[in-house]
Coordinates of C-alpha atoms and ligand atoms in Angstrom, one line a residue:
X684 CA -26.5 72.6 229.8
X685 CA -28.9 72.4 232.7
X686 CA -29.6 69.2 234.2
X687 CA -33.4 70.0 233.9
X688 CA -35.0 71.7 231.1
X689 CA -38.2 74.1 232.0
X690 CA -41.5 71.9 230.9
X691 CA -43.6 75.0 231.9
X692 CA -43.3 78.7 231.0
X693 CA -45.4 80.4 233.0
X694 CA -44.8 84.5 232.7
X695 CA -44.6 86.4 229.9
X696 CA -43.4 89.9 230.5
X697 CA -44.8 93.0 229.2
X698 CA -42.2 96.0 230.3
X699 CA -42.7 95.5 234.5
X700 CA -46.0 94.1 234.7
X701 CA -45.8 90.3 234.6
X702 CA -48.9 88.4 233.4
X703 CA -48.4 85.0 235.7
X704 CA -51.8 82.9 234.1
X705 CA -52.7 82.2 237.7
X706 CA -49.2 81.6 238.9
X707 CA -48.4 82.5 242.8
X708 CA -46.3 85.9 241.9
X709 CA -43.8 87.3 245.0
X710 CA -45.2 90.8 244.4
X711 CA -48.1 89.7 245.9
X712 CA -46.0 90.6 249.0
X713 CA -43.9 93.1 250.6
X714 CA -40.1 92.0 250.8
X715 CA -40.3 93.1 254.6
X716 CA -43.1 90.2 255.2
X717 CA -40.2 87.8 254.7
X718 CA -37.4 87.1 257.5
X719 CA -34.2 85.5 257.3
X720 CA -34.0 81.7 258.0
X721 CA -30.9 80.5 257.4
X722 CA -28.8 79.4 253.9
X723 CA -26.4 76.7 252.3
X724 CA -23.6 77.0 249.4
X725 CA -26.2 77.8 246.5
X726 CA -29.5 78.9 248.4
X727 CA -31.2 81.5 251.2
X728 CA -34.9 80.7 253.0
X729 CA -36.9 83.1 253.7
X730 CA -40.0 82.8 256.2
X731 CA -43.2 84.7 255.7
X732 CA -44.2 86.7 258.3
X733 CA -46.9 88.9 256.7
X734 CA -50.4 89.9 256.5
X735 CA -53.0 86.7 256.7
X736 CA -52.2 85.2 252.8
X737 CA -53.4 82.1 251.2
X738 CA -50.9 81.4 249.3
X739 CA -47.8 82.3 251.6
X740 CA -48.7 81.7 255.2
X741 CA -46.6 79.0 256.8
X742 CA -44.1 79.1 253.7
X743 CA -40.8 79.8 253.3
X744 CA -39.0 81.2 249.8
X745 CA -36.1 79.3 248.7
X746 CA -34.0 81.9 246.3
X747 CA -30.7 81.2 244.5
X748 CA -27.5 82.9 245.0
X749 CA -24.8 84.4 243.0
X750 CA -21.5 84.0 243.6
X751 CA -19.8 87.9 243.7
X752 CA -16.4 86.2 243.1
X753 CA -15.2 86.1 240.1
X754 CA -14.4 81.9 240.1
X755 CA -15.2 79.2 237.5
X756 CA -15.2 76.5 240.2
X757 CA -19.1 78.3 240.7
X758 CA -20.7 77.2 237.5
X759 CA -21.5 73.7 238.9
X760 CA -23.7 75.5 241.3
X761 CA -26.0 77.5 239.2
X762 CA -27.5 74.6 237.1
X763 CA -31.2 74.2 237.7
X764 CA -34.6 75.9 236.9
X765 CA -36.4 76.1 239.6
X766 CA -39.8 75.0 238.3
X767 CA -37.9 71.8 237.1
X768 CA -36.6 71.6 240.6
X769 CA -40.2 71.0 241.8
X770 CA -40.9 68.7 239.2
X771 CA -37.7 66.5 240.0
X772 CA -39.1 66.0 243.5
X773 CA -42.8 65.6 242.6
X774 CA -42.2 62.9 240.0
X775 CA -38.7 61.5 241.0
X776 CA -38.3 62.0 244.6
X777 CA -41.7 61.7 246.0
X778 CA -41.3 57.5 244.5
X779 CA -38.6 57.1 246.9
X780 CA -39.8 59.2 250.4
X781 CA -43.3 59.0 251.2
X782 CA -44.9 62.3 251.1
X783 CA -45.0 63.1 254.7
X784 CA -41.1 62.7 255.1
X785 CA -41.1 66.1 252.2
X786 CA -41.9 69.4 252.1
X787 CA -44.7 70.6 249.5
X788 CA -43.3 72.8 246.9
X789 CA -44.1 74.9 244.2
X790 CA -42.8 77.5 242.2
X791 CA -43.6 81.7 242.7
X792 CA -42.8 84.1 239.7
X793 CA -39.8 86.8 241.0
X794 CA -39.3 90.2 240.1
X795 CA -35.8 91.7 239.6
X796 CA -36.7 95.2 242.1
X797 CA -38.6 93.0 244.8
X798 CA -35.7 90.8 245.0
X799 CA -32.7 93.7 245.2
X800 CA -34.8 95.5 248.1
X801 CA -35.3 92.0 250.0
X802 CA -31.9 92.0 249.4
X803 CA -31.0 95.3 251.1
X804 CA -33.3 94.6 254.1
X805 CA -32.2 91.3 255.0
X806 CA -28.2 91.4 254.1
X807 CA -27.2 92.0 257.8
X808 CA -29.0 88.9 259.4
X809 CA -26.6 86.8 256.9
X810 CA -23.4 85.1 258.6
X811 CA -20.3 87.4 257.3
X812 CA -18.9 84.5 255.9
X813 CA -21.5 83.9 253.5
X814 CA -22.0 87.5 252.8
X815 CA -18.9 88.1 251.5
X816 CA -19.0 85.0 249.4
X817 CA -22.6 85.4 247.5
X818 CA -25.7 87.0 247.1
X819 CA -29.3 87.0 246.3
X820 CA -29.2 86.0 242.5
X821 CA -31.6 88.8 241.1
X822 CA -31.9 87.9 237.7
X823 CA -33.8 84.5 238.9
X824 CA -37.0 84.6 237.3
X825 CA -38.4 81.9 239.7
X826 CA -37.8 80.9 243.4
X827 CA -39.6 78.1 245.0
X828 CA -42.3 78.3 247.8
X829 CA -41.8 75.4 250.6
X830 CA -43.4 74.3 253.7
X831 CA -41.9 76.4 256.6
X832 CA -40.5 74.0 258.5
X833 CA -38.8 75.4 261.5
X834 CA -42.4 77.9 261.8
X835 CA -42.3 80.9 264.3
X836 CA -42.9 78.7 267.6
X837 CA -41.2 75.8 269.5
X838 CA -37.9 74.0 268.5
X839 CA -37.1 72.8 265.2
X840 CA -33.3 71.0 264.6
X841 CA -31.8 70.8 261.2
X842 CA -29.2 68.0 261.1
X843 CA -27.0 67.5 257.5
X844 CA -25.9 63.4 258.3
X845 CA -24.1 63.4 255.5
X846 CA -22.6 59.4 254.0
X847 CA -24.3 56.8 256.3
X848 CA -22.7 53.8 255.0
X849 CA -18.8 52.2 254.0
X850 CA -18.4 51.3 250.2
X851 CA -18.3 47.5 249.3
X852 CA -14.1 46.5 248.3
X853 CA -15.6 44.9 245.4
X854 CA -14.4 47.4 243.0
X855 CA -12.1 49.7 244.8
X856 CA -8.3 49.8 244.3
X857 CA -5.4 47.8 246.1
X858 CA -3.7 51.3 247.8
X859 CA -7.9 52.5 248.6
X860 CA -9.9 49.7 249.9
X861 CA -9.0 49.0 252.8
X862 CA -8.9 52.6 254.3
X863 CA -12.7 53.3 252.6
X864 CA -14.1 50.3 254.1
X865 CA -12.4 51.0 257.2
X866 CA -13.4 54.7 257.8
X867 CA -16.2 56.6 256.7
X868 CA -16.3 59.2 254.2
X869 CA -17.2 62.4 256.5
X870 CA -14.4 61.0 258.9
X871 CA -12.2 61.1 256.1
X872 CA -13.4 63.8 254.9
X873 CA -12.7 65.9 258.3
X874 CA -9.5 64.8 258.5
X875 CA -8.7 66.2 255.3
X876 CA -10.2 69.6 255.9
X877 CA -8.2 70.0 258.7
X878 CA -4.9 68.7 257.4
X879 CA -5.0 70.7 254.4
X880 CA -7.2 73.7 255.0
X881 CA -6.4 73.8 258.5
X882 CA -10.1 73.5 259.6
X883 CA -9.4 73.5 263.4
X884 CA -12.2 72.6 264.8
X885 CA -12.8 69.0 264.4
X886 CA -16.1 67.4 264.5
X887 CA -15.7 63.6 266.3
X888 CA -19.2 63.3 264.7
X889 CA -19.6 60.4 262.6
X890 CA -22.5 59.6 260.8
X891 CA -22.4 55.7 261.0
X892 CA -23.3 56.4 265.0
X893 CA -26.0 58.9 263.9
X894 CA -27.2 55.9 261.3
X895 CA -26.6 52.9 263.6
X896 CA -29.9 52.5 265.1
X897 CA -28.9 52.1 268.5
X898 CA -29.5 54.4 271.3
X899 CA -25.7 55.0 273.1
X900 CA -24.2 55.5 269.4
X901 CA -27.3 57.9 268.8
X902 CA -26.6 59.4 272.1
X903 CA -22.6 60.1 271.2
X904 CA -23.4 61.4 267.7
X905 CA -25.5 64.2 269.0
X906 CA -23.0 65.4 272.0
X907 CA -20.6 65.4 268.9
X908 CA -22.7 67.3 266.4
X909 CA -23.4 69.7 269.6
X910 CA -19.8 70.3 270.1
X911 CA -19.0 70.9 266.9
X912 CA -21.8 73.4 266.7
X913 CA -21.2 74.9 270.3
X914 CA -17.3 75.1 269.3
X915 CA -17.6 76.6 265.5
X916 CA -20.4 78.9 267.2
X917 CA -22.9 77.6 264.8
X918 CA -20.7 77.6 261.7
X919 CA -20.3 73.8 261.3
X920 CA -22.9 72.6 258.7
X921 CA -23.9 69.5 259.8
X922 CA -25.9 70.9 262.9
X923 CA -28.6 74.3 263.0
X924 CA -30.8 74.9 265.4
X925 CA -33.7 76.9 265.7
X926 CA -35.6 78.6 268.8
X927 CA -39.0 80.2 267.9
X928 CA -37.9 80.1 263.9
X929 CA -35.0 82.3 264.4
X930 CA -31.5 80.5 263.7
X931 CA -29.3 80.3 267.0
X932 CA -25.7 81.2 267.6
X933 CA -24.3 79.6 270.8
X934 CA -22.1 82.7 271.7
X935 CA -25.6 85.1 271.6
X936 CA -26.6 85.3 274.8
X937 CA -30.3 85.7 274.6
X938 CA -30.8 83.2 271.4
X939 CA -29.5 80.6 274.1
X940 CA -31.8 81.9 276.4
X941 CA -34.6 81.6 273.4
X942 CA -33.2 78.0 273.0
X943 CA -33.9 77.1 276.8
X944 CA -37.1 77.9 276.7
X945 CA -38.0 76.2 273.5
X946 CA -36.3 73.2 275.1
X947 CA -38.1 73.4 278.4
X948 CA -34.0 73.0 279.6
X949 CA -33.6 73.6 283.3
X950 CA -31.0 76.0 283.0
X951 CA -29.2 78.0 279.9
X952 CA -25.8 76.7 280.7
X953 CA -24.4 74.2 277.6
X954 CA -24.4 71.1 279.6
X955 CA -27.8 71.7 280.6
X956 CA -28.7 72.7 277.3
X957 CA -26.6 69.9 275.6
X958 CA -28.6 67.5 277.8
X959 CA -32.2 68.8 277.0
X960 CA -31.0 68.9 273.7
X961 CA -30.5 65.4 273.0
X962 CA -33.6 64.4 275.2
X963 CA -36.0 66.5 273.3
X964 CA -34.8 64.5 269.6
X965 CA -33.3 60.7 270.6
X966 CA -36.8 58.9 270.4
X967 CA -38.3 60.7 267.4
X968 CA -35.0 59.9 265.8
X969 CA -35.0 56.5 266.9
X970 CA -38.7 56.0 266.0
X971 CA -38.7 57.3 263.0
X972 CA -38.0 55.7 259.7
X973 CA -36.3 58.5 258.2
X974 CA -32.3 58.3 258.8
X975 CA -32.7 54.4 257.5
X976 CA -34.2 55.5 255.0
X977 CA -31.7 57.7 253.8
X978 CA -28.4 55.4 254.3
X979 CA -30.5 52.7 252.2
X980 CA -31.1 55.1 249.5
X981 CA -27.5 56.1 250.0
X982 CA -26.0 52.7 249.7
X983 CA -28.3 51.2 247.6
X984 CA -27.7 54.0 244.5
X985 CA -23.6 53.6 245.0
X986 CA -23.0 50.3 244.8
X987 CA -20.1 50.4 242.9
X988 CA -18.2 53.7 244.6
X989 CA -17.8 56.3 242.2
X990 CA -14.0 54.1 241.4
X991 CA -16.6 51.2 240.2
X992 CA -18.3 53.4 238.1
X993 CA -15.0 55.2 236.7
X994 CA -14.0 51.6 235.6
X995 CA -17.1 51.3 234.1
X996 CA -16.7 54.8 232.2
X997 CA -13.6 53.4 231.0
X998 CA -14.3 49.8 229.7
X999 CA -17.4 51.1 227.7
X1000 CA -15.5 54.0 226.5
X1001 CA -12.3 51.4 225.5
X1002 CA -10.1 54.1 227.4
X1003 CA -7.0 52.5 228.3
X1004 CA -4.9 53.5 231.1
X1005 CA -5.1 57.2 232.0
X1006 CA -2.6 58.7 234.6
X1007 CA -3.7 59.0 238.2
X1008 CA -5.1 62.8 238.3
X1009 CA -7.2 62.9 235.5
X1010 CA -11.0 62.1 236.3
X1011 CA -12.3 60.4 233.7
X1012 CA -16.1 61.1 234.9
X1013 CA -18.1 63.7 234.1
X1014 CA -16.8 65.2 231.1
X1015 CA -19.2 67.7 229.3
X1016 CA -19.7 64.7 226.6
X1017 CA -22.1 63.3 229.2
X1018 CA -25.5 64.6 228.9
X1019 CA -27.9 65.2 232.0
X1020 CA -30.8 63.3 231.9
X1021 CA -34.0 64.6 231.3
X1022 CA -37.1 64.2 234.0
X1023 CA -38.6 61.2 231.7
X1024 CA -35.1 59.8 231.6
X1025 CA -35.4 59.9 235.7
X1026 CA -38.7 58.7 235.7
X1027 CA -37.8 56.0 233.7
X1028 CA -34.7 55.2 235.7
X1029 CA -36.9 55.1 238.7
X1030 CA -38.6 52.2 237.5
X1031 CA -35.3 50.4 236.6
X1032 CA -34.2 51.0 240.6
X1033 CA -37.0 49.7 241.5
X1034 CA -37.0 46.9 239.8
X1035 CA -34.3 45.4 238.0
X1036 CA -31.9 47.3 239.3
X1037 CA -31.7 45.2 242.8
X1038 CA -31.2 42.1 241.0
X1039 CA -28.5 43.3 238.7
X1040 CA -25.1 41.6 239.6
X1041 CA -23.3 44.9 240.8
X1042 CA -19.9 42.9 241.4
X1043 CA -20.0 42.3 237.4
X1044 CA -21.6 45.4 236.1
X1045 CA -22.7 45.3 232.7
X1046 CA -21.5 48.1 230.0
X1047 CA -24.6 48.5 229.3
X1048 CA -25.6 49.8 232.2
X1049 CA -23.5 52.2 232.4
X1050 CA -25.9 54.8 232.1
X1051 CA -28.0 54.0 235.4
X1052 CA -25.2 53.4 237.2
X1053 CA -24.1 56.8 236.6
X1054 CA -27.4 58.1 237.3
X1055 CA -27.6 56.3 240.7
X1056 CA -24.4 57.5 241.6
X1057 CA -26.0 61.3 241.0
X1058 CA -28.8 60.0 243.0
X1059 CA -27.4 58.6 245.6
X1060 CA -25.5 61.8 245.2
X1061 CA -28.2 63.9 246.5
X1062 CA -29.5 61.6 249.1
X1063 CA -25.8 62.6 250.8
X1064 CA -26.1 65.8 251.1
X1065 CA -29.5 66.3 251.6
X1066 CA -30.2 67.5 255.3
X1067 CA -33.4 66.6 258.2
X1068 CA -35.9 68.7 260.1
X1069 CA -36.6 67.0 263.1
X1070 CA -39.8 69.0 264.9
X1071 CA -40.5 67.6 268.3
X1072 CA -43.0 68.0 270.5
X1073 CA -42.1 69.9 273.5
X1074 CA -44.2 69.2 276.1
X1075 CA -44.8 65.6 274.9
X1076 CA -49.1 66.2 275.2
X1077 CA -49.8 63.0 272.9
X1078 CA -48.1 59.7 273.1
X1079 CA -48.9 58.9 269.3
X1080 CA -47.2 62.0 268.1
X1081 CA -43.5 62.8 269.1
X1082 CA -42.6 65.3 266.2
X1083 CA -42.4 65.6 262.8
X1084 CA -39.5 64.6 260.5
X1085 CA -38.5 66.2 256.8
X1086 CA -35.9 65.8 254.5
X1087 CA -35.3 69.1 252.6
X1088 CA -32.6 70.2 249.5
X1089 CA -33.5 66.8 247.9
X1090 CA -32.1 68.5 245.0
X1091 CA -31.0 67.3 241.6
X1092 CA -27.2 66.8 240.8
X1093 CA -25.8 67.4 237.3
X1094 CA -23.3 65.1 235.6
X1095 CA -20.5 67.2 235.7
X1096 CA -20.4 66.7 239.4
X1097 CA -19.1 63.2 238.5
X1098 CA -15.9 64.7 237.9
X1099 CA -15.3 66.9 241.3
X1100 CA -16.4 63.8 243.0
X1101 CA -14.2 61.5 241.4
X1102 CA -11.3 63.8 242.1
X1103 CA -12.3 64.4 245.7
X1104 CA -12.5 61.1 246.9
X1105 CA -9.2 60.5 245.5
X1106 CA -7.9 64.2 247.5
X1107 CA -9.6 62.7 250.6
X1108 CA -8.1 59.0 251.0
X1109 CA -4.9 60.0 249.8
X1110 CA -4.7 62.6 252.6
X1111 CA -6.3 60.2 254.9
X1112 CA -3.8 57.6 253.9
X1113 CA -1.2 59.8 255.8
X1114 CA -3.0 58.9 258.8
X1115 CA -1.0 57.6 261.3
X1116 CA -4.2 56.7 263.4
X1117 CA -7.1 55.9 261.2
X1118 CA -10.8 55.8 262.7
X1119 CA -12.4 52.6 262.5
X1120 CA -15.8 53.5 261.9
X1121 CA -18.7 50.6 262.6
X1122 CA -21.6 50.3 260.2
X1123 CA -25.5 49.5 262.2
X1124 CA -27.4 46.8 262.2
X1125 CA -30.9 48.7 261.8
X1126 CA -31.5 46.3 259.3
Ligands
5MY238 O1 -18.8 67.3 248.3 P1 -19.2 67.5 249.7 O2 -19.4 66.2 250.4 O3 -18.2 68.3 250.4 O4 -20.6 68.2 249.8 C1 -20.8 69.6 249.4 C2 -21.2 70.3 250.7 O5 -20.1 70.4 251.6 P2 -20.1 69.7 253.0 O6 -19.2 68.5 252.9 O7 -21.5 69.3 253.4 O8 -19.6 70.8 253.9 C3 -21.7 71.7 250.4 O9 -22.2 72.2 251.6 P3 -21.8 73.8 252.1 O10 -22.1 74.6 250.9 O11 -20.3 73.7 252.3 O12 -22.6 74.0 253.3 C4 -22.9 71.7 249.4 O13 -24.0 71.0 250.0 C5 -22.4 71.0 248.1 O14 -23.6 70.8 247.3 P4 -24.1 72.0 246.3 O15 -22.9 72.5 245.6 O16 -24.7 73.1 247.2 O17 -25.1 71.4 245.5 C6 -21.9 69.6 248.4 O18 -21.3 69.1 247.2 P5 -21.8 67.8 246.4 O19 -21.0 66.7 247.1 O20 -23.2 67.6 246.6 O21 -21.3 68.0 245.0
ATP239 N1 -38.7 74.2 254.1 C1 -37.8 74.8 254.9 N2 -38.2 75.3 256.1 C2 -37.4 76.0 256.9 N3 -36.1 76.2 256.6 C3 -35.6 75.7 255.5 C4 -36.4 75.0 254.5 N4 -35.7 74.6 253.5 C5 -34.4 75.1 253.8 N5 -34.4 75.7 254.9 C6 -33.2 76.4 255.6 O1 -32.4 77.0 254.6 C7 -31.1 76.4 254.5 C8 -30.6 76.3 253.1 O2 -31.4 75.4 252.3 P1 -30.8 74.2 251.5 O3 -30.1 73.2 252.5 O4 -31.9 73.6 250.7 O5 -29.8 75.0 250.7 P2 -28.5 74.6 249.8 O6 -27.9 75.8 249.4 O7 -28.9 73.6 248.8 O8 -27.6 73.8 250.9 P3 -26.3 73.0 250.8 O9 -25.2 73.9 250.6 O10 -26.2 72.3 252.1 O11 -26.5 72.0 249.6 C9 -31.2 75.0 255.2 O12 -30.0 74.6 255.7 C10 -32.3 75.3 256.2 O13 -31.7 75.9 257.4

């Protein structure tokens, strides 16, 4: 069941023609007015580059994919109406992240033939690896309209920080805590991609530095995100960036020379590039209250590591001992809240949920704990648009920062990330040299 259910239907079809009741429609438009931005594991952006429009001009379409192979490990991925996706962030989201730190959004009506032919015209700007993993979902009867964000001018950098903070030991176990409040989850994380999917180009980026609030760590965290994106030639996730709206690959010659420019760098070579690079993002980073913002959130919804909350799940549940592989979390008997259900857990998190003893959690509870934990969830995987302003003409404005894919998780992710922490340390424990990563002091 979806996490979401629809509180709006909007179309009614009669054979082709679809009668919106004033909804934005995407036949309004040609799918050659829209140009490939870039795309994650479940969705593709589109920018509109059209005829003067109202309604489209300096938006992007955000459209769904399908997997095309056949794998069950997928259905977690296509869980969400879109027009509930919009809702989550108006009413849940927007309580959290002032408005200016989030794009607008709002839903558009599709249409089955407009969406095949976008299709067609835009399949070869798509990386190859994505293209022979998914495609545009056709059947979607709604995509969602968005703030374009990286625009057709200037420099805009997309940075995915991923976990921003160590777990408490409170409620981990003997053989895991000290490891997990030693070394971060991403660092763990890398380690375990390479060791076991042979992943050989290792980031050294680690998010504490990005999160830490001080310049130098700052500083290193970028020339590690830029390696790892120079090295991968663009494929790492953690790091996009755009010259003039169009996505760059370090090994195409005249993107890089695109991305100079848009830098104002004094030469095209990486080092030069690397250096402007950094430059053009370190003090609207630093200024801005955005990346703090996000590791609070973060931290502040998990405070019981998804082990705490499995405990939890157990001692409510009167399960007794259950061997070592099975995730307890998760299990379809769980239902997904509903958006009143998040509304009102928003005004528990806000208030009594700080003051709540979270080293003696209370069965009771159980339920926003596991909602936090899907919250907190989202808050880690969500990724930044940093927009700066190159030349710096105003000394009140240095750029513009936005969190994007704020989107809802479902329950039954409690389960893949119960069993993936458990994959992750257990590899890392192997770990002859474990990282010792150091937690900020923004605060
Ligand atoms: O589990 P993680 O930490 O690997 O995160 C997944 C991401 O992998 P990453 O580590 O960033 O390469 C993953 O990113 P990619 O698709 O690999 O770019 C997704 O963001 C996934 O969320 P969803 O299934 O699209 O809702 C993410 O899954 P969730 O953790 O949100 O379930
Ligand atoms: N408002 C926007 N303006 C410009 N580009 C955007 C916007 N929203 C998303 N994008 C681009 O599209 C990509 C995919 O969007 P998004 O991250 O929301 O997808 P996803 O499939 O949920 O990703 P993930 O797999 O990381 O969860 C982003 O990485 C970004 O490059």
């Amino acid at each position: 069941m979806s996490p979401l259910q629809p509180f709006e239907t909007a179309a009614v079809v009669f054979g082709r023609k679809i009668i919106a009741f004033g909804r934005t429609q995407i036949v309004q438009t040609q799918p050659q007015d829209w140009l490939y931005v870039s795309e994650g594991g479940a969705t593709i952006v589109f920018a509109y580059a059209g005829p003067p429009h109202p309604e489209f001009d300096g938006k992007v379409l955000r459209l769904r994919k399908k997997s095309t192979i056949v794998d069950a490990t997928n259905a977690v991925k296509d869980e969400e109406p879109d027009d509930a996706m919009v809702a989550f962030q108006r009413r849940v989201i927007s309580r959290l992240v002032p408005s200016q730190h989030l794009p607008e959004l709002e839903f558009v009506l599709l249409d089955p033939s407009w969406l095949n032919k976008l299709a067609e015209l835009r399949e070869a700007d798509r990386p190859q690896m994505r293209r022979s993993k998914d495609r545009i979902d056709s059947g979607k009867t709604k995509g969602i309209l968005s703030t374009d964000l990286v625009g057709r001018e200037g420099l805009a950098v997309e940075i995915k920080p991923k976990w921003g903070f160590l777990p408490c030991a409170t409620h981990l176990s003997p053989p895991t805590a000290h490891v997990k409040t030693h070394t971060c989850r991403f660092c763990m994380h890398t380690y375990s991609r390479s060791a076991e999917k042979g992943d050989n180009i290792l980031s050294a980026y680690c998010p504490l530095d990005l999160f830490s609030g001080d310049r130098q760590r700052i500083l290193n965290a970028l020339h590690n995100l830029w390696m790892a994106w120079y090295n991968s030639d663009g494929s790492h996730n953690n790091l996009k960036l755009f010259a003039e709206g169009k996505l760059v690959k370090p090994s195409n010659k005249p993107m890089m020379d695109l991305l100079s420019t848009s830098l104002a760098a004094e030469s095209s070579d990486s080092a030069s590039l690397e250096g402007a690079f950094a430059n053009a993002i370190i003090d609207l980073i630093l200024e801005s209250p955005v990346f703090q913002m996000i590791s609070s959130l973060q931290q502040s919804l998990d405070p019981l590591d998804v082990e705490g909350v499995a405990k939890l799940y157990m001692q409510e549940h009167q399960i007794g001992f259950i061997d070592s592989k099975t995730s307890i979390l998760g299990s379809d008997v769980i239902f997904d809240p509903s958006l009143g259900e998040w509304e009102d857990f928003i005004d528990a998190f806000t208030n009594q949920f700080p003051s709540w003893d979270h080293s003696n959690p209370q069965r009771d509870h159980l339920r926003h704990y596991l909602m936090a934990q899907l919250l907190s969830g989202t808050f880690k995987d969500c990724s930044v648009i940093l927009q700066p302003q190159i030349p710096r003409t105003s000394l009140d404005f240095m750029g513009k920062v936005t969190i994007i894919d704020l989107d809802v998780k479902g329950m039954s992710r409690l389960s893949k990330w119960q069993a993936l922490d458990r994959e992750i340390v257990e590899c890392y424990l192997g770990n002859e040299r474990p990282k010792q990563c150091v937690v900020g002091s923004l605060e």
